CSV table of C-alpha atoms and ligand atoms in Angstrom, one decimal:
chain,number,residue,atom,x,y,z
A,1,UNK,CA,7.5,1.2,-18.3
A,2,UNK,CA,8.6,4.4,-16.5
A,3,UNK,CA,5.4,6.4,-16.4
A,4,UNK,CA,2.8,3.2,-16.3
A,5,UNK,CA,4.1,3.1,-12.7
A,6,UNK,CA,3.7,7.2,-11.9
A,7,UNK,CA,0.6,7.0,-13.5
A,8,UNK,CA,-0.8,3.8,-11.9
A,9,UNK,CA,0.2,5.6,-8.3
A,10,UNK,CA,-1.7,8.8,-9.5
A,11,UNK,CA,-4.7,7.1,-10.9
A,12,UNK,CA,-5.1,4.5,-8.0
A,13,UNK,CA,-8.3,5.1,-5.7
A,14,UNK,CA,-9.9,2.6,-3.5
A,15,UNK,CA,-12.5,0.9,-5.2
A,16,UNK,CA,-15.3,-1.0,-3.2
A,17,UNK,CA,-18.1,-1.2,-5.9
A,18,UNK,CA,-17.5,-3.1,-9.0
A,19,UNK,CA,-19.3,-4.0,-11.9
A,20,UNK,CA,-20.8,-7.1,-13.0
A,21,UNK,CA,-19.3,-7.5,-15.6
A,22,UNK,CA,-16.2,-10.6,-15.4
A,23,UNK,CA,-12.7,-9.7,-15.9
A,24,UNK,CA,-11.5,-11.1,-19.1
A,25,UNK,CA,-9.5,-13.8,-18.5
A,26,UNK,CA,-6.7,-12.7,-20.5
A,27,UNK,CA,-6.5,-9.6,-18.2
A,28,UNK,CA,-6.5,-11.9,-15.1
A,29,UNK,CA,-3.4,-14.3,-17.2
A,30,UNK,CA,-1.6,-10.8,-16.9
A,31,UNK,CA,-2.2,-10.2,-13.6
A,32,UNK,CA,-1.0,-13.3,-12.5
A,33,UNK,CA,2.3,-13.0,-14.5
A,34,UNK,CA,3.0,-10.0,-13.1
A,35,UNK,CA,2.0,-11.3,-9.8
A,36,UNK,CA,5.5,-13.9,-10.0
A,37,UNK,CA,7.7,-10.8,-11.6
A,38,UNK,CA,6.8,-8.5,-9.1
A,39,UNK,CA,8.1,-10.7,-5.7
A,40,UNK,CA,10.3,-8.3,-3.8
A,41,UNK,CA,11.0,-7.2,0.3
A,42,UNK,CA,13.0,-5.0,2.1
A,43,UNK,CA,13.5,-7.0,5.4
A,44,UNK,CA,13.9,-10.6,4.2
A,45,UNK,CA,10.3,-11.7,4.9
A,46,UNK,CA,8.7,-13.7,2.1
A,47,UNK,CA,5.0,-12.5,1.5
A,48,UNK,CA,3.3,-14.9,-0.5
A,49,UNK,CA,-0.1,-14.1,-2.1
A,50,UNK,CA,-3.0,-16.1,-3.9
A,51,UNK,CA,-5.7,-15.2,-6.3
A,52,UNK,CA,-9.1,-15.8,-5.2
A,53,UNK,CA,-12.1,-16.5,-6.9
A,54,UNK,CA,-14.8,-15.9,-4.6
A,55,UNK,CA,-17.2,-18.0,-7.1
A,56,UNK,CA,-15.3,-21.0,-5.7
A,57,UNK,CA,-17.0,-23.4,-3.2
A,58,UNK,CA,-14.6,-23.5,-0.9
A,59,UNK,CA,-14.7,-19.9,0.4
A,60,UNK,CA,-18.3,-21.0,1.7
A,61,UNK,CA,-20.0,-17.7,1.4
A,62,UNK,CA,-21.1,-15.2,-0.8
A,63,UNK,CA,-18.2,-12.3,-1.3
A,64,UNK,CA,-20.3,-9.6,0.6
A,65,UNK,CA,-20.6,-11.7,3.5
A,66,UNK,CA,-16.5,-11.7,3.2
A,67,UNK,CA,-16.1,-8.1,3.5
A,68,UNK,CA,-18.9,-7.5,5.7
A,69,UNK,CA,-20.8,-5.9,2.6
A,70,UNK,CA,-18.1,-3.4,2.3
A,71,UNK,CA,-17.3,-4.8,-1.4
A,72,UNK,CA,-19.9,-5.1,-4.1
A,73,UNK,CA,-19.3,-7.8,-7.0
A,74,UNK,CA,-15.9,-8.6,-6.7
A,75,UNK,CA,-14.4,-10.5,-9.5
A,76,UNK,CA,-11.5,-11.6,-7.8
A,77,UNK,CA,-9.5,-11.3,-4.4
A,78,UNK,CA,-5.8,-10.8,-3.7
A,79,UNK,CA,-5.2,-12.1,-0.4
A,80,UNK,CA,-1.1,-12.7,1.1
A,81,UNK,CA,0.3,-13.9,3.9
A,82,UNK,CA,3.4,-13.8,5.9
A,83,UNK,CA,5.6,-15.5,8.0
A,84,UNK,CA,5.9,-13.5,11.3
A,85,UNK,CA,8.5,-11.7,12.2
A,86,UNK,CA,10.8,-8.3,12.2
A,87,UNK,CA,9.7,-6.4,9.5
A,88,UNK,CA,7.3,-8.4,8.2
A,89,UNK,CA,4.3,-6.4,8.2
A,90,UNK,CA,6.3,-3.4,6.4
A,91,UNK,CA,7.4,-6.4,3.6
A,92,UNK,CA,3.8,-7.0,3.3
A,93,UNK,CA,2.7,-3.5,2.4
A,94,UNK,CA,5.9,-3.1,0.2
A,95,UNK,CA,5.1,-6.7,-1.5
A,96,UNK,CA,1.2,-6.6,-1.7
A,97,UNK,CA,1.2,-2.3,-3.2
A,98,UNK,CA,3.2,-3.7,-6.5
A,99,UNK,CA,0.5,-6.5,-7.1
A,100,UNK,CA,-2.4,-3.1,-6.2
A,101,UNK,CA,-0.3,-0.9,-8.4
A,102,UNK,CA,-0.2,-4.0,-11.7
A,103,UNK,CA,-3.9,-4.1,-11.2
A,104,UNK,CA,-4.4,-1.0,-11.5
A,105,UNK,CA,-2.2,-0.2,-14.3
A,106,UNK,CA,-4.5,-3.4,-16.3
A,107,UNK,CA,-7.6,-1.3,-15.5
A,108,UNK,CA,-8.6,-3.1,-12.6
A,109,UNK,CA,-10.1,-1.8,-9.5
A,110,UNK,CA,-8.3,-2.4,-6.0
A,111,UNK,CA,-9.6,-1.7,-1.8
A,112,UNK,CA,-6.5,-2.5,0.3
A,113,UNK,CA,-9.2,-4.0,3.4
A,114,UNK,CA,-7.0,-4.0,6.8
A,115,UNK,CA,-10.2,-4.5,9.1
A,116,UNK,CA,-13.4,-5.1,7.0
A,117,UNK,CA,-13.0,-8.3,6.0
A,118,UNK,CA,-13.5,-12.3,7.4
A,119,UNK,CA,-9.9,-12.9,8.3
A,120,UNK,CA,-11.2,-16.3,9.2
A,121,UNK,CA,-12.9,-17.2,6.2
A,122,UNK,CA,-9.7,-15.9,3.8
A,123,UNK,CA,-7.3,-17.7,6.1
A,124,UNK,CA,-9.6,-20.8,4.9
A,125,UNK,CA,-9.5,-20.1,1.4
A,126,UNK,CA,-5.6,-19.6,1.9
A,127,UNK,CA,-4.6,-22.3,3.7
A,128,UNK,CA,-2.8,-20.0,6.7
A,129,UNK,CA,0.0,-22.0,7.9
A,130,UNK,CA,1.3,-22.2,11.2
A,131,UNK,CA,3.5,-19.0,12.2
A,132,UNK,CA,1.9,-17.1,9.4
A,133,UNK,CA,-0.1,-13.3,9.3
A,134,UNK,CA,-2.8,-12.5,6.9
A,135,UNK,CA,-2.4,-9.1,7.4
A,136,UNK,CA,-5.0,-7.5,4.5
A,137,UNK,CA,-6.9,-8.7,1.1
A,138,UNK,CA,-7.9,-7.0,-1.9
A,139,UNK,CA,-11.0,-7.3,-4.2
A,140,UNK,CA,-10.0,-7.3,-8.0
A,141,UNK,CA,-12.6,-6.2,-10.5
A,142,UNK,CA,-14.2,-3.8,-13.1
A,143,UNK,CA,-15.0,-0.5,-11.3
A,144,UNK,CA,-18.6,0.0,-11.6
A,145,UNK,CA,-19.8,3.3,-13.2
A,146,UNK,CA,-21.5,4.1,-9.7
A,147,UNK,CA,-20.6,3.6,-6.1
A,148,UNK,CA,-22.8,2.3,-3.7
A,149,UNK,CA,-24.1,3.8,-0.9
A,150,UNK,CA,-21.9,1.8,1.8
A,151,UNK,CA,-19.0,2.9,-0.6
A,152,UNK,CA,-19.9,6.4,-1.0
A,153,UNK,CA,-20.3,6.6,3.0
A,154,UNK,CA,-16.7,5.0,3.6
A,155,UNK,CA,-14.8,7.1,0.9
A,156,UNK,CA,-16.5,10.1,2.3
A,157,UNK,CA,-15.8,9.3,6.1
A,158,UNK,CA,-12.0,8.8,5.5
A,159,UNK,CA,-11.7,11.9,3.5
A,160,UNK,CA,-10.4,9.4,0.6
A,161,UNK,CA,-9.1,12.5,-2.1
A,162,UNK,CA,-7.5,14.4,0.5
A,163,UNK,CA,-3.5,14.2,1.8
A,164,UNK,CA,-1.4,15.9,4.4
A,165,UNK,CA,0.5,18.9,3.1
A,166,UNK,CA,3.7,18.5,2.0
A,167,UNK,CA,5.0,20.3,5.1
A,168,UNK,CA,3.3,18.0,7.7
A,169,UNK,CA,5.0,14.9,6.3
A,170,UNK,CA,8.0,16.3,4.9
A,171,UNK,CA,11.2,17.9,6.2
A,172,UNK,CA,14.5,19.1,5.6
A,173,UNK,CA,17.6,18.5,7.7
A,174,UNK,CA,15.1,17.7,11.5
A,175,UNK,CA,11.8,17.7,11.9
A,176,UNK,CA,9.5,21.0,12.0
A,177,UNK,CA,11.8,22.1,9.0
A,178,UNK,CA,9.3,21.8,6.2
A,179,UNK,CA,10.6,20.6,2.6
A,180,UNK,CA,9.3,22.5,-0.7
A,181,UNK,CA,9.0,20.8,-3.5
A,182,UNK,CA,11.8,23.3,-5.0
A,183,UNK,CA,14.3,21.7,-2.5
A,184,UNK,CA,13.3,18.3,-2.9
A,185,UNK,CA,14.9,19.1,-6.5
A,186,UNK,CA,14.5,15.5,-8.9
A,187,UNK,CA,13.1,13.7,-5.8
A,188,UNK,CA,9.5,16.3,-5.7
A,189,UNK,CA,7.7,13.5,-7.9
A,190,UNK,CA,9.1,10.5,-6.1
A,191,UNK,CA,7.9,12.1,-2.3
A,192,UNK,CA,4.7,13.4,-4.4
A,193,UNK,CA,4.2,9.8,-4.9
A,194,UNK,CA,4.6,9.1,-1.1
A,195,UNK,CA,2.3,11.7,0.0
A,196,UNK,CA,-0.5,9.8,-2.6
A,197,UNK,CA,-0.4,6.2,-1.4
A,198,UNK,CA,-3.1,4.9,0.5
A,199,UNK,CA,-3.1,3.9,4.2
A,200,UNK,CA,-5.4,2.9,6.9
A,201,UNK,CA,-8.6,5.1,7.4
A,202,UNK,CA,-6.2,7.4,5.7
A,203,UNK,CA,-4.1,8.7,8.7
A,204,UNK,CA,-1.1,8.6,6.4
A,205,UNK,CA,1.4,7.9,9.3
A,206,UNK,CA,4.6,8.3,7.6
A,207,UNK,CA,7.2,11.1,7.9
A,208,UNK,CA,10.6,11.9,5.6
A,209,UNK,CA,13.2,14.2,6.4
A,210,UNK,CA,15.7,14.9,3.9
A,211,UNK,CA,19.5,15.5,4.8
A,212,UNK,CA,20.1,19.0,5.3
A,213,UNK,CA,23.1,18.7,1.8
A,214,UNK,CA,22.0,15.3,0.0
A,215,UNK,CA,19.6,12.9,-1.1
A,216,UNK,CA,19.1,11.2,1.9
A,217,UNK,CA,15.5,10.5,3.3
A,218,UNK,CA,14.8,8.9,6.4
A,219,UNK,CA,11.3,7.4,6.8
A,220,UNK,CA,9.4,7.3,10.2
A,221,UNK,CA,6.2,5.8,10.9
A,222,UNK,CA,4.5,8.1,13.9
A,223,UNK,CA,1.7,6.3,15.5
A,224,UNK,CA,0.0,5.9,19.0
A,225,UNK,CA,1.1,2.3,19.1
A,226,UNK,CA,-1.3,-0.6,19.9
A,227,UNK,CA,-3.7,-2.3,17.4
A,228,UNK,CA,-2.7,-5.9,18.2
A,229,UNK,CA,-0.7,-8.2,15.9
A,230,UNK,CA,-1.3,-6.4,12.6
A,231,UNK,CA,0.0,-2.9,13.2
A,232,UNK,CA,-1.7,-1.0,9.9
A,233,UNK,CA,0.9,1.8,10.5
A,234,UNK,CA,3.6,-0.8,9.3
A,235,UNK,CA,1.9,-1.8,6.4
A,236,UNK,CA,1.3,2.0,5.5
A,237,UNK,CA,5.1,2.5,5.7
A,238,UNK,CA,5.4,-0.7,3.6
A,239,UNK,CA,3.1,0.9,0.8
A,240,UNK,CA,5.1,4.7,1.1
A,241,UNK,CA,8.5,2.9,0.6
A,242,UNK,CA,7.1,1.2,-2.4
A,243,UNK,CA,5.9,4.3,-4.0
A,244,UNK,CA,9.3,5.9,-3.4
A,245,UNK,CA,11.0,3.4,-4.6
A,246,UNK,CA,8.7,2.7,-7.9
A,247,UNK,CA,8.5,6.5,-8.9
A,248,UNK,CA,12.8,6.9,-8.2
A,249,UNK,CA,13.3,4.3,-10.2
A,250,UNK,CA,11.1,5.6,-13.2
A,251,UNK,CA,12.8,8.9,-12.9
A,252,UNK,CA,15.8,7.0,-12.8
A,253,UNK,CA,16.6,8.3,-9.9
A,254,UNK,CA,19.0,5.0,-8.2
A,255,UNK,CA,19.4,4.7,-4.6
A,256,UNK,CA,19.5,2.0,-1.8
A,257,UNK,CA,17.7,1.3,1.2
A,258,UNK,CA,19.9,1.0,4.6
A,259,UNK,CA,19.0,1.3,8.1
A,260,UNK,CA,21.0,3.3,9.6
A,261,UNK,CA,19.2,6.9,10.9
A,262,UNK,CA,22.0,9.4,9.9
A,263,UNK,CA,20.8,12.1,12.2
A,264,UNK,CA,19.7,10.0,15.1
A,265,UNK,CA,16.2,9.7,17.0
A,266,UNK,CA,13.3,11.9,16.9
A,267,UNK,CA,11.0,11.6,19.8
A,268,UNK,CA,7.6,9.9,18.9
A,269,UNK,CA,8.6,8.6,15.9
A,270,UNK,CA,10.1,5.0,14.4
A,271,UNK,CA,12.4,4.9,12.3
A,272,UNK,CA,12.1,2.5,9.3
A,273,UNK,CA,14.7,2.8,6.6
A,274,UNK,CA,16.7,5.4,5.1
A,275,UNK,CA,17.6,6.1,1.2
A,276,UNK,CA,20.8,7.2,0.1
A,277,UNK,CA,20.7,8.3,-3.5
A,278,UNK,CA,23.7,8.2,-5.7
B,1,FMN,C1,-3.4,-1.1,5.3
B,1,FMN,C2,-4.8,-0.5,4.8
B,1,FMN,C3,-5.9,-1.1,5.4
B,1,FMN,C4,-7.2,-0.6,4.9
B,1,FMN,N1,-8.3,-1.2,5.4
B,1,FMN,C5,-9.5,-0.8,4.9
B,1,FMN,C6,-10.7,-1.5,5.3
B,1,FMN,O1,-10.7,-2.4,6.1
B,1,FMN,N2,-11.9,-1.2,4.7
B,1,FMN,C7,-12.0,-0.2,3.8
B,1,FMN,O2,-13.1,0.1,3.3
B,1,FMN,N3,-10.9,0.5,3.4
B,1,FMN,C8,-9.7,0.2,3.9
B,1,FMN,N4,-8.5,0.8,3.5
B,1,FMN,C9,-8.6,1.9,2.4
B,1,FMN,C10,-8.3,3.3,3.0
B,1,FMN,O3,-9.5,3.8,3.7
B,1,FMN,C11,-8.0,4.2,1.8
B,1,FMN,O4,-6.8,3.8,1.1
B,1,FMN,C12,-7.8,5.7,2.2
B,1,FMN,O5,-9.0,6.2,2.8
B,1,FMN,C13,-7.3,6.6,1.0
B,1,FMN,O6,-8.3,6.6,0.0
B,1,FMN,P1,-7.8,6.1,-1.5
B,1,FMN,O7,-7.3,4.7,-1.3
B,1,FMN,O8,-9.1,6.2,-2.3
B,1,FMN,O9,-6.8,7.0,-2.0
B,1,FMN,C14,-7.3,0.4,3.9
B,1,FMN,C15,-6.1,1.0,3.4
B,1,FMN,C16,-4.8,0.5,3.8
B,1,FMN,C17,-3.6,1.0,3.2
């Protein structure tokens, strides 16, 4: 339903200490039907993703040995993987942010984990196959009434409440024109929604400009580079374009994503897509 989705992106915060308490099955049946609903990308690269129990023998190891302790009494995991190739990372984040975003609209807690987690041990309980990236996992659970320390520290250390302002990360016409919120006109809510989604150590990489006369917005990822074969900047980009396109379409806002860049480079950034609204 329209606002489910605007609320799930507002009320979504990383979660890394749950409760004891299981997850009723019946909430976990409608996570899982949602899970096969909810299959989508942007570049043509299939994610697929598996529910883990970490109770199950064959992961080896308790959960906090999974995550490095990072997670406390996780019900579940999400884990995904994806074939390699162009794109693929960014049809990760897009893909694996709907399944985040269903949790969390069924009450469930959610930690996108990029780095601390046993890629080994989850590629394991996967079954990787050959040609395939397991780019991130997520614990599924009960958000406990507390957080624990290690939890507490991490939130803390990536500032997890706080965003760019709106005129860092978006811009009208070129870059180093802010955008208001007035001139963002229907679209406010929808780049409001960008500007909450989660990303890496929260650097929130991503950068919009609007056309100067119409509802166009280009998306750039800006980003030093590097970082080996899972490049979190392109799974942040992955997650902003599925907030966009989540909140325009409860607004009713229709569009499509192209590639084309409209008003050409900008130096230092990479651009993604583009959305033409109609
Ligand atoms: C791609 C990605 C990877 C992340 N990796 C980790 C991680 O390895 N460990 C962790 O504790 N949090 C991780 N996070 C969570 C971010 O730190 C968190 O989303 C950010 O600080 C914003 O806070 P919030 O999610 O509470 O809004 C990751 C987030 C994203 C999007």
């Amino acid at each position: 339903m329209a606002d489910t989705m605007i609320d799930a992106i507002k009320r979504r915060v990383s979660v890394r200490t749950f409760s004891a308490e299981p997850v009723p099955p019946e909430v976990m049946d409608a996570f899982r039907g949602g899970m096969l609903r909810n299959g989508a990308d942007l570049f043509g690269n299939r994610p697929r993703f598996l529910v883990i129990d970490p109770r199950e023998e064959r992961l080896g190891e308790t959960a906090g040995l999974f995550t490095y302790g990072v997670v406390k009494n996780p019900g579940f995991f999400i884990a995904g993987a994806v074939p390699r190739g162009p794109g693929a990372l960014t049809d990760f984040g897009y893909a694996m942010e709907r399944h985040i975003l269903e949790a969390v609209s069924l009450g469930l807690g959610t930690c996108w984990l990029g780095g601390t987690f046993s890629r080994s041990a989850f590629s394991r309980a996967m079954g990787l196959r050959d040609g395939e990236l397991l780019p991130a996992v997520s614990p599924l659970g009960i958000p406990a009434a507390e957080k624990s320390l290690v939890d507490g520290v991490l939130s803390f250390a990536a500032r997890s409440r706080l965003r760019r302002p709106w005129k860092e990360i978006f811009h009208r016409g070129r870059p180093g024109v802010p955008l208001s919120p007035g001139e963002a006109g229907a679209y406010a809510e929808v780049l409001e929604c960008v500007r909450m989604a989660p990303s890496a150590l929260n650097r929130q990489p991503w950068r919009v400009v609007r056309e100067e006369s119409a509802d166009v917005f280009h998306f750039y990822i800006v980003s030093e580079g590097g970082g080996g074969e899972i490049r979190l900047p392109e799974i942040d980009i992955g997650i902003a374009l599925c907030h966009f396109e989540l909140a325009a379409g409860a607004l009713g806002l229709s569009g499509s994503w192209s590639g084309k860049t409209g008003s050409g480079g900008v130096e230092g950034w990479t651009h993604i897509l583009t959305w033409e609204g109609r």
